[in-house]
Tab-separated table of C-alpha atoms and ligand atoms in Angstrom:
chain	number	residue	atom	x	y	z
A	1	UNK	CA	4.678	155.041	75.737
A	2	UNK	CA	7.959	153.939	74.182
A	3	UNK	CA	11.592	153.836	75.185
A	4	UNK	CA	14.041	153.746	72.302
A	5	UNK	CA	11.020	153.185	70.118
A	6	UNK	CA	10.096	149.990	71.940
A	7	UNK	CA	6.540	149.899	73.234
A	8	UNK	CA	6.074	149.266	76.953
A	9	UNK	CA	2.911	147.184	76.504
A	10	UNK	CA	4.864	144.922	74.194
A	11	UNK	CA	7.652	144.573	76.784
A	12	UNK	CA	5.106	143.786	79.499
A	13	UNK	CA	3.578	141.031	77.361
A	14	UNK	CA	6.938	139.583	76.401
A	15	UNK	CA	8.763	139.716	79.744
A	16	UNK	CA	6.162	140.329	82.438
A	17	UNK	CA	6.465	142.798	85.312
A	18	UNK	CA	8.194	144.010	87.381
A	19	UNK	CA	10.735	144.608	84.652
A	20	UNK	CA	14.011	146.516	84.615
A	21	UNK	CA	14.366	148.337	81.309
A	22	UNK	CA	17.609	150.011	80.224
A	23	UNK	CA	18.048	152.405	77.355
A	24	UNK	CA	21.297	150.988	76.001
A	25	UNK	CA	22.009	154.019	73.870
A	26	UNK	CA	21.780	156.256	76.934
A	27	UNK	CA	24.335	154.091	78.774
A	28	UNK	CA	26.703	154.188	75.815
A	29	UNK	CA	26.273	157.946	75.424
A	30	UNK	CA	27.127	158.452	79.086
A	31	UNK	CA	30.272	156.366	78.766
A	32	UNK	CA	31.241	158.136	75.537
A	33	UNK	CA	30.655	161.497	77.192
A	34	UNK	CA	33.080	160.861	80.040
A	35	UNK	CA	35.602	159.249	77.691
A	36	UNK	CA	35.447	162.236	75.373
A	37	UNK	CA	35.749	165.033	77.893
A	38	UNK	CA	37.863	163.678	80.729
A	39	UNK	CA	41.251	164.362	79.167
A	40	UNK	CA	44.360	166.358	79.883
A	41	UNK	CA	47.573	167.080	78.063
A	42	UNK	CA	49.393	167.114	81.416
A	43	UNK	CA	48.601	163.629	82.690
A	44	UNK	CA	46.889	160.388	81.706
A	45	UNK	CA	43.238	159.916	82.573
A	46	UNK	CA	41.076	156.923	83.284
A	47	UNK	CA	37.309	156.485	83.590
A	48	UNK	CA	36.351	153.513	85.718
A	49	UNK	CA	32.792	152.320	85.592
A	50	UNK	CA	31.917	151.635	89.254
A	51	UNK	CA	30.159	148.399	88.577
A	52	UNK	CA	28.442	147.996	91.932
A	53	UNK	CA	25.806	150.459	90.625
A	54	UNK	CA	24.593	147.851	88.155
A	55	UNK	CA	26.471	144.637	87.640
A	56	UNK	CA	25.461	142.221	84.884
A	57	UNK	CA	27.529	140.588	82.173
A	58	UNK	CA	26.111	142.850	79.486
A	59	UNK	CA	27.204	146.080	81.132
A	60	UNK	CA	30.731	144.667	81.528
A	61	UNK	CA	30.638	143.802	77.804
A	62	UNK	CA	29.609	147.346	76.924
A	63	UNK	CA	32.254	148.854	79.213
A	64	UNK	CA	34.827	146.567	77.606
A	65	UNK	CA	33.744	147.540	74.107
A	66	UNK	CA	33.997	151.222	75.023
A	67	UNK	CA	37.478	150.801	76.452
A	68	UNK	CA	36.412	151.823	79.943
A	69	UNK	CA	38.288	150.794	83.049
A	70	UNK	CA	36.393	149.056	85.807
A	71	UNK	CA	35.921	149.355	89.542
A	72	UNK	CA	35.027	146.086	91.266
A	73	UNK	CA	34.372	145.582	94.961
A	74	UNK	CA	33.964	141.839	95.389
A	75	UNK	CA	34.856	138.406	94.113
A	76	UNK	CA	31.387	138.236	92.584
A	77	UNK	CA	31.933	141.357	90.506
A	78	UNK	CA	35.413	140.228	89.483
A	79	UNK	CA	34.037	136.846	88.505
A	80	UNK	CA	31.270	138.424	86.409
A	81	UNK	CA	33.821	140.655	84.656
A	82	UNK	CA	36.020	137.595	84.075
A	83	UNK	CA	33.103	135.728	82.532
A	84	UNK	CA	33.053	138.210	79.637
A	85	UNK	CA	36.874	138.290	79.372
A	86	UNK	CA	37.224	141.800	80.721
A	87	UNK	CA	40.908	142.750	80.698
A	88	UNK	CA	41.897	142.459	84.379
A	89	UNK	CA	44.766	144.894	83.963
A	90	UNK	CA	42.071	147.577	83.532
A	91	UNK	CA	40.343	146.811	86.832
A	92	UNK	CA	40.773	148.519	90.197
A	93	UNK	CA	39.782	146.306	93.110
A	94	UNK	CA	38.164	148.027	96.096
A	95	UNK	CA	36.839	147.008	99.488
A	96	UNK	CA	37.562	147.522	103.159
A	97	UNK	CA	37.578	143.843	104.095
A	98	UNK	CA	38.844	141.858	101.144
A	99	UNK	CA	39.213	138.169	101.888
A	100	UNK	CA	42.234	135.957	101.241
A	101	UNK	CA	40.273	134.284	98.457
A	102	UNK	CA	39.360	137.598	96.838
A	103	UNK	CA	42.896	138.968	96.937
A	104	UNK	CA	44.369	135.720	95.633
A	105	UNK	CA	41.840	135.608	92.785
A	106	UNK	CA	42.536	139.230	91.860
A	107	UNK	CA	46.326	138.876	91.922
A	108	UNK	CA	46.347	135.529	90.084
A	109	UNK	CA	44.208	136.997	87.344
A	110	UNK	CA	46.480	140.006	86.885
A	111	UNK	CA	44.368	142.750	88.402
A	112	UNK	CA	45.610	146.230	87.438
A	113	UNK	CA	45.448	148.030	90.754
A	114	UNK	CA	44.401	146.996	94.223
A	115	UNK	CA	43.005	149.885	96.230
A	116	UNK	CA	44.280	149.015	99.686
A	117	UNK	CA	42.043	150.150	102.504
A	118	UNK	CA	44.090	149.400	105.589
A	119	UNK	CA	47.306	148.096	107.127
A	120	UNK	CA	46.140	144.540	107.694
A	121	UNK	CA	45.023	144.263	104.099
A	122	UNK	CA	48.418	145.364	102.874
A	123	UNK	CA	50.169	142.802	105.085
A	124	UNK	CA	47.921	140.052	103.741
A	125	UNK	CA	48.357	141.223	100.148
A	126	UNK	CA	52.136	141.303	100.544
A	127	UNK	CA	52.175	137.722	101.819
A	128	UNK	CA	49.855	136.487	99.061
A	129	UNK	CA	51.976	138.182	96.390
A	130	UNK	CA	55.103	136.610	97.918
A	131	UNK	CA	53.477	133.192	97.782
A	132	UNK	CA	52.425	133.686	94.164
A	133	UNK	CA	55.718	135.424	93.379
A	134	UNK	CA	53.888	138.293	91.724
A	135	UNK	CA	54.315	142.017	92.029
A	136	UNK	CA	51.203	144.093	92.473
A	137	UNK	CA	50.588	147.793	92.026
A	138	UNK	CA	48.506	149.372	94.751
A	139	UNK	CA	47.026	152.710	95.642
A	140	UNK	CA	46.065	153.559	99.197
A	141	UNK	CA	42.577	154.692	100.075
A	142	UNK	CA	42.941	157.777	102.204
A	143	UNK	CA	40.293	159.427	104.279
A	144	UNK	CA	40.680	163.056	103.196
A	145	UNK	CA	38.201	164.384	105.742
A	146	UNK	CA	35.788	165.593	103.089
A	147	UNK	CA	32.410	164.019	103.209
A	148	UNK	CA	29.655	164.860	100.797
A	149	UNK	CA	26.105	163.846	100.229
A	150	UNK	CA	23.704	165.474	97.791
A	151	UNK	CA	23.602	169.226	98.339
A	152	UNK	CA	25.872	169.496	101.320
A	153	UNK	CA	29.465	168.705	101.828
A	154	UNK	CA	31.501	169.100	104.917
A	155	UNK	CA	35.190	169.314	105.424
A	156	UNK	CA	35.626	167.705	108.781
A	157	UNK	CA	38.075	165.977	110.920
A	158	UNK	CA	35.840	162.981	110.270
A	159	UNK	CA	38.518	160.551	111.286
A	160	UNK	CA	36.393	157.514	112.035
A	161	UNK	CA	35.142	156.455	108.620
A	162	UNK	CA	35.237	152.729	108.040
A	163	UNK	CA	37.010	153.459	104.751
A	164	UNK	CA	40.640	154.298	104.258
A	165	UNK	CA	43.465	155.514	106.448
A	166	UNK	CA	44.476	158.973	107.524
A	167	UNK	CA	47.424	160.372	105.646
A	168	UNK	CA	50.456	160.500	107.908
A	169	UNK	CA	48.928	158.303	110.622
A	170	UNK	CA	50.918	155.466	112.192
A	171	UNK	CA	49.110	152.901	110.060
A	172	UNK	CA	49.754	154.953	106.956
A	173	UNK	CA	53.464	155.192	107.751
A	174	UNK	CA	53.661	151.449	108.313
A	175	UNK	CA	51.941	150.873	104.972
A	176	UNK	CA	54.480	153.000	103.131
A	177	UNK	CA	57.268	151.193	104.966
A	178	UNK	CA	55.877	147.828	103.816
A	179	UNK	CA	55.788	149.072	100.226
A	180	UNK	CA	59.334	150.403	100.473
A	181	UNK	CA	60.664	147.121	101.829
A	182	UNK	CA	58.612	144.742	99.710
A	183	UNK	CA	59.582	143.209	96.391
A	184	UNK	CA	55.928	142.453	95.784
A	185	UNK	CA	53.750	145.472	96.459
A	186	UNK	CA	54.369	148.712	94.658
A	187	UNK	CA	52.902	151.987	95.920
A	188	UNK	CA	51.419	153.977	93.047
A	189	UNK	CA	49.196	156.630	94.608
A	190	UNK	CA	45.997	157.556	96.374
A	191	UNK	CA	42.321	156.944	96.214
A	192	UNK	CA	39.497	158.870	97.811
A	193	UNK	CA	35.746	158.524	97.475
A	194	UNK	CA	33.762	161.148	99.316
A	195	UNK	CA	30.133	160.156	98.931
A	196	UNK	CA	27.268	159.729	96.542
A	197	UNK	CA	24.711	161.746	94.597
A	198	UNK	CA	26.913	164.852	94.938
A	199	UNK	CA	26.019	168.049	93.083
A	200	UNK	CA	28.599	170.383	94.517
A	201	UNK	CA	31.844	170.124	92.590
A	202	UNK	CA	33.573	172.087	95.351
A	203	UNK	CA	33.523	168.857	97.343
A	204	UNK	CA	35.537	167.052	94.665
A	205	UNK	CA	37.826	170.024	94.381
A	206	UNK	CA	38.488	169.929	98.122
A	207	UNK	CA	39.272	166.214	97.970
A	208	UNK	CA	41.487	166.594	94.929
A	209	UNK	CA	43.434	169.433	96.528
A	210	UNK	CA	44.077	167.169	99.537
A	211	UNK	CA	45.360	164.344	97.352
A	212	UNK	CA	47.677	166.720	95.522
A	213	UNK	CA	49.143	168.005	98.781
A	214	UNK	CA	49.832	164.405	99.764
A	215	UNK	CA	51.366	163.658	96.351
A	216	UNK	CA	53.814	166.508	96.909
A	217	UNK	CA	55.595	164.358	99.494
A	218	UNK	CA	56.595	161.813	96.818
A	219	UNK	CA	59.201	161.966	94.083
A	220	UNK	CA	57.415	159.514	91.789
A	221	UNK	CA	54.543	160.589	89.586
A	222	UNK	CA	51.485	159.143	91.273
A	223	UNK	CA	48.031	157.961	90.318
A	224	UNK	CA	45.245	159.990	91.909
A	225	UNK	CA	41.800	158.449	91.903
A	226	UNK	CA	39.050	160.715	93.206
A	227	UNK	CA	36.245	158.172	93.165
A	228	UNK	CA	32.675	158.570	92.008
A	229	UNK	CA	29.489	160.032	93.378
A	230	UNK	CA	28.396	162.410	90.622
A	231	UNK	CA	24.745	163.330	91.118
A	232	UNK	CA	21.924	162.409	88.763
A	233	UNK	CA	18.364	163.591	88.177
A	234	UNK	CA	15.781	161.603	90.137
A	235	UNK	CA	13.230	164.386	90.552
A	236	UNK	CA	13.150	168.103	89.862
A	237	UNK	CA	14.812	168.702	93.227
A	238	UNK	CA	18.014	167.442	91.602
A	239	UNK	CA	20.065	169.511	89.205
A	240	UNK	CA	23.042	167.439	88.173
A	241	UNK	CA	26.029	168.903	86.412
A	242	UNK	CA	26.502	167.427	82.938
A	243	UNK	CA	29.537	165.164	82.550
A	244	UNK	CA	31.295	167.508	80.162
A	245	UNK	CA	31.202	170.212	82.847
A	246	UNK	CA	32.192	167.763	85.595
A	247	UNK	CA	35.105	166.585	83.491
A	248	UNK	CA	36.186	170.075	82.522
A	249	UNK	CA	36.147	171.391	86.080
A	250	UNK	CA	37.966	168.408	87.594
A	251	UNK	CA	40.644	168.422	84.914
A	252	UNK	CA	41.110	172.180	85.193
A	253	UNK	CA	41.284	172.046	88.988
A	254	UNK	CA	43.841	169.291	88.826
A	255	UNK	CA	45.988	171.062	86.231
A	256	UNK	CA	45.892	174.324	88.184
A	257	UNK	CA	46.701	172.718	91.519
A	258	UNK	CA	49.570	170.736	90.027
A	259	UNK	CA	51.000	173.889	88.476
A	260	UNK	CA	50.618	175.754	91.761
A	261	UNK	CA	52.355	173.018	93.721
A	262	UNK	CA	54.842	172.484	90.927
A	263	UNK	CA	54.427	168.726	90.726
A	264	UNK	CA	53.361	166.210	88.134
A	265	UNK	CA	51.197	163.134	88.369
A	266	UNK	CA	51.002	160.045	86.226
A	267	UNK	CA	47.259	159.731	86.074
A	268	UNK	CA	43.936	161.107	87.272
A	269	UNK	CA	41.081	158.609	87.575
A	270	UNK	CA	37.389	158.937	88.321
A	271	UNK	CA	34.833	156.249	89.105
A	272	UNK	CA	31.315	157.130	87.981
A	273	UNK	CA	28.741	154.448	88.711
A	274	UNK	CA	25.336	156.015	89.217
A	275	UNK	CA	25.921	158.721	86.621
A	276	UNK	CA	26.551	156.094	83.936
A	277	UNK	CA	23.469	153.941	84.510
A	278	UNK	CA	20.870	155.615	86.744
A	279	UNK	CA	18.997	157.767	84.236
A	280	UNK	CA	19.191	155.049	81.574
A	281	UNK	CA	17.106	152.731	83.762
A	282	UNK	CA	13.326	152.394	84.183
A	283	UNK	CA	11.221	149.976	86.174
A	284	UNK	CA	7.896	148.824	84.821
A	285	UNK	CA	5.205	147.551	87.195
A	286	UNK	CA	1.604	146.461	86.919
A	287	UNK	CA	-0.885	148.088	89.257
A	288	UNK	CA	-2.940	145.587	91.213
A	289	UNK	CA	-5.345	146.762	93.878
A	290	UNK	CA	-6.000	150.339	94.818
A	291	UNK	CA	-7.199	151.379	98.242
A	292	UNK	CA	-8.371	154.450	100.113
A	293	UNK	CA	-7.691	154.936	103.799
A	294	UNK	CA	-9.048	157.926	105.764
A	295	UNK	CA	-6.118	160.112	104.719
A	296	UNK	CA	-4.433	158.338	101.864
A	297	UNK	CA	-4.976	156.668	98.534
A	298	UNK	CA	-2.788	153.750	97.571
A	299	UNK	CA	-1.830	152.207	94.255
A	300	UNK	CA	-0.285	148.795	94.872
A	301	UNK	CA	2.372	147.555	92.454
A	302	UNK	CA	3.644	144.028	91.784
A	303	UNK	CA	7.170	144.852	92.978
A	304	UNK	CA	8.568	147.162	95.632
A	305	UNK	CA	11.505	147.175	98.010
A	306	UNK	CA	12.713	143.856	96.589
A	307	UNK	CA	13.522	145.527	93.259
A	308	UNK	CA	14.121	149.063	94.569
A	309	UNK	CA	15.157	149.361	98.191
A	310	UNK	CA	16.383	152.947	97.942
A	311	UNK	CA	13.173	154.660	99.130
A	312	UNK	CA	13.039	152.414	102.213
A	313	UNK	CA	16.795	152.555	102.801
A	314	UNK	CA	17.364	156.276	102.444
A	315	UNK	CA	14.114	158.006	101.603
A	316	UNK	CA	15.123	158.274	97.970
A	317	UNK	CA	12.635	160.122	95.753
A	318	UNK	CA	11.439	159.070	92.311
A	319	UNK	CA	9.127	160.272	89.555
A	320	UNK	CA	6.640	157.989	87.856
A	321	UNK	CA	3.825	157.850	85.319
A	322	UNK	CA	0.877	155.669	84.534
A	323	UNK	CA	1.740	154.349	81.088
A	324	UNK	CA	-0.576	155.802	78.439
A	325	UNK	CA	-1.960	158.395	80.864
A	326	UNK	CA	1.023	160.729	80.917
A	327	UNK	CA	-1.120	163.618	79.708
A	328	UNK	CA	-4.228	162.999	81.782
A	329	UNK	CA	-4.995	165.319	84.706
A	330	UNK	CA	-3.040	164.398	87.793
A	331	UNK	CA	-5.937	164.739	90.167
A	332	UNK	CA	-5.170	161.917	92.604
A	333	UNK	CA	-2.663	162.275	95.368
A	334	UNK	CA	-1.468	158.694	95.790
A	335	UNK	CA	1.174	156.584	97.451
A	336	UNK	CA	2.761	153.843	95.391
A	337	UNK	CA	3.219	150.870	97.684
A	338	UNK	CA	5.012	147.611	97.027
A	339	UNK	CA	3.749	144.164	97.894
A	340	UNK	CA	6.226	143.301	100.636
A	341	UNK	CA	5.223	142.702	104.223
A	342	UNK	CA	6.813	145.925	105.468
A	343	UNK	CA	4.984	149.177	106.172
A	344	UNK	CA	8.035	150.974	104.838
A	345	UNK	CA	7.695	149.346	101.437
A	346	UNK	CA	6.563	152.559	99.737
A	347	UNK	CA	8.181	153.461	96.442
A	348	UNK	CA	6.728	156.966	96.090
A	349	UNK	CA	4.645	158.851	98.674
A	350	UNK	CA	1.953	161.497	98.155
A	351	UNK	CA	2.438	161.904	94.455
A	352	UNK	CA	0.005	163.378	91.935
A	353	UNK	CA	-1.140	160.908	89.306
A	354	UNK	CA	-4.190	160.334	87.117
A	355	UNK	CA	-6.753	157.797	88.197
A	356	UNK	CA	-5.407	154.297	87.630
A	357	UNK	CA	-7.201	151.042	87.060
A	358	UNK	CA	-6.093	147.561	87.989
A	359	UNK	CA	-3.883	146.288	85.197
A	360	UNK	CA	-2.471	149.692	84.275
A	361	UNK	CA	1.293	149.891	83.943
A	362	UNK	CA	3.296	152.189	86.177
A	363	UNK	CA	6.781	153.273	85.227
A	364	UNK	CA	9.382	154.706	87.602
A	365	UNK	CA	12.281	156.734	86.236
A	366	UNK	CA	16.006	156.820	86.984
A	367	UNK	CA	16.064	153.362	88.523
A	368	UNK	CA	19.164	152.157	86.685
A	369	UNK	CA	21.594	152.430	89.613
A	370	UNK	CA	21.437	150.457	92.865
A	371	UNK	CA	18.061	148.947	91.974
A	372	UNK	CA	18.831	145.622	90.378
A	373	UNK	CA	22.183	145.459	92.174
A	374	UNK	CA	20.489	145.856	95.573
A	375	UNK	CA	17.522	143.625	94.736
A	376	UNK	CA	16.593	140.856	97.115
A	377	UNK	CA	14.446	137.775	97.420
A	378	UNK	CA	12.679	139.087	100.509
A	379	UNK	CA	9.245	137.468	100.801
A	380	UNK	CA	10.692	135.072	98.231
A	381	UNK	CA	10.059	137.578	95.485
A	382	UNK	CA	11.576	136.555	92.174
A	383	UNK	CA	14.319	138.798	90.792
A	384	UNK	CA	12.789	140.604	87.788
A	385	UNK	CA	14.119	140.282	84.265
A	386	UNK	CA	16.445	142.926	82.834
A	387	UNK	CA	15.957	144.009	79.253
A	388	UNK	CA	18.000	146.456	77.170
A	389	UNK	CA	16.344	148.450	74.419
A	390	UNK	CA	17.913	150.362	71.562
A	391	UNK	CA	16.689	151.530	68.204
A	392	UNK	CA	13.386	149.678	68.222
A	393	UNK	CA	14.945	146.425	69.445
A	394	UNK	CA	14.769	144.679	72.807
A	395	UNK	CA	17.397	142.323	74.182
A	396	UNK	CA	17.032	140.156	77.261
A	397	UNK	CA	20.070	140.634	79.507
A	398	UNK	CA	18.961	138.679	82.554
A	399	UNK	CA	15.821	136.597	82.640
A	400	UNK	CA	13.336	136.542	85.462
A	401	UNK	CA	14.289	134.190	88.247
A	402	UNK	CA	12.181	131.032	88.406
A	403	UNK	CA	10.555	129.441	91.426
A	404	UNK	CA	12.878	126.447	91.089
A	405	UNK	CA	15.918	128.749	91.071
A	406	UNK	CA	14.578	130.351	94.201
A	407	UNK	CA	14.896	127.098	96.150
A	408	UNK	CA	17.585	125.245	94.225
A	409	UNK	CA	20.341	125.885	96.770
A	410	UNK	CA	18.221	124.881	99.716
A	411	UNK	CA	18.742	121.429	101.188
B	501	PLP	C1	30.201	153.512	95.239
B	501	PLP	C2	31.530	153.907	94.787
B	501	PLP	C3	31.702	154.539	93.546
B	501	PLP	C4	30.557	154.936	92.660
B	501	PLP	O1	29.689	155.828	93.257
B	501	PLP	P1	28.469	156.448	92.400
B	501	PLP	O2	27.723	157.278	93.389
B	501	PLP	O3	27.667	155.292	91.911
B	501	PLP	O4	29.067	157.208	91.274
B	501	PLP	C5	32.989	154.824	93.139
B	501	PLP	N1	34.056	154.499	93.905
B	501	PLP	C6	33.930	153.899	95.103
B	501	PLP	C7	35.128	153.568	95.893
B	501	PLP	C8	32.675	153.589	95.588
B	501	PLP	O5	32.552	153.008	96.787
């Protein structure tokens, strides 16, 4: 089996397993797709790669090369972006509990927009900007009362989210007052992010309509950022909407709503993370022992929740194959279990596969988002290498952690 014409056996020999493999062309095509279709003649548009989905230097380099904007949520992500000279004016900085150090670093380095989550953050930001004598553009994260996850979305009075403020609340009013009275912080608009792995575009429409009603209360042309969360294909239960359709519908909705309300905006932004990298990613494992229990058959792999915590964290589903046996009869119902000391360390449960032997390679699909970025050293597992493949070539992007690196910070 090959990805981008690079043989998986060859990758296993060269880099070992577990191994994160990314189809670089697929990532670039996804970025190009959004950049091509998310456009309007009525307002500016921006595509931010939400880098928490997969954050390594190389993806920041690719995003930079493509002219994407960036969404960062921590000092660590900002620092990684900085290390490849990403233009800070193209970065939006998120987070509900940004530290003094993080805000100072962002402002000093000329961050484009800070997405302010709450009143206390704005007060701190204002004082830091005063100290540095810098002005800073901000947008306010508002809780629009739309919450979406996979196939369902609900419009609620869900007022207790840890993210954002309620439009028109006391805190919100105080935030606007600070902006009005400050020489340092400049209010530019709104941000909302309603969830993840969303397939129903009506949810985004509902959120966008809310933001536009809020924008009506302002004379200035605002920036509206409707976040990320576009669904991807993990298994055949998922039917994602292609990015050209997503783009078309969001742009059209926005244009229509603006016309209806008779207002203009400066910019509409979206923040795809998962939908840029998930389907471009694969994880390659080696099967070790197999085992039958009275009711189950297990294939044990040399990784698990340390490289992919999503099944344990939220029952995420994946597809997989035994490399080289893709076309053999799938006559074994098996559970793919990791090697961690946790009963919940199961990557895929009750899944039909051919008979596997020790030493066979197992590949899981759509592991490009929130796999590497959520990886851990639990059980002192070593973080796997990350390799990009394109056009018959492989490129190491992050090498496997070493045992010495595992203990080097310990006294
Ligand atoms: C997580 C997140 C995103 C990206 O979500 P995806 O599901 O990966 O597209 C975008 N914006 C914000 C504010 C987020 O928290």
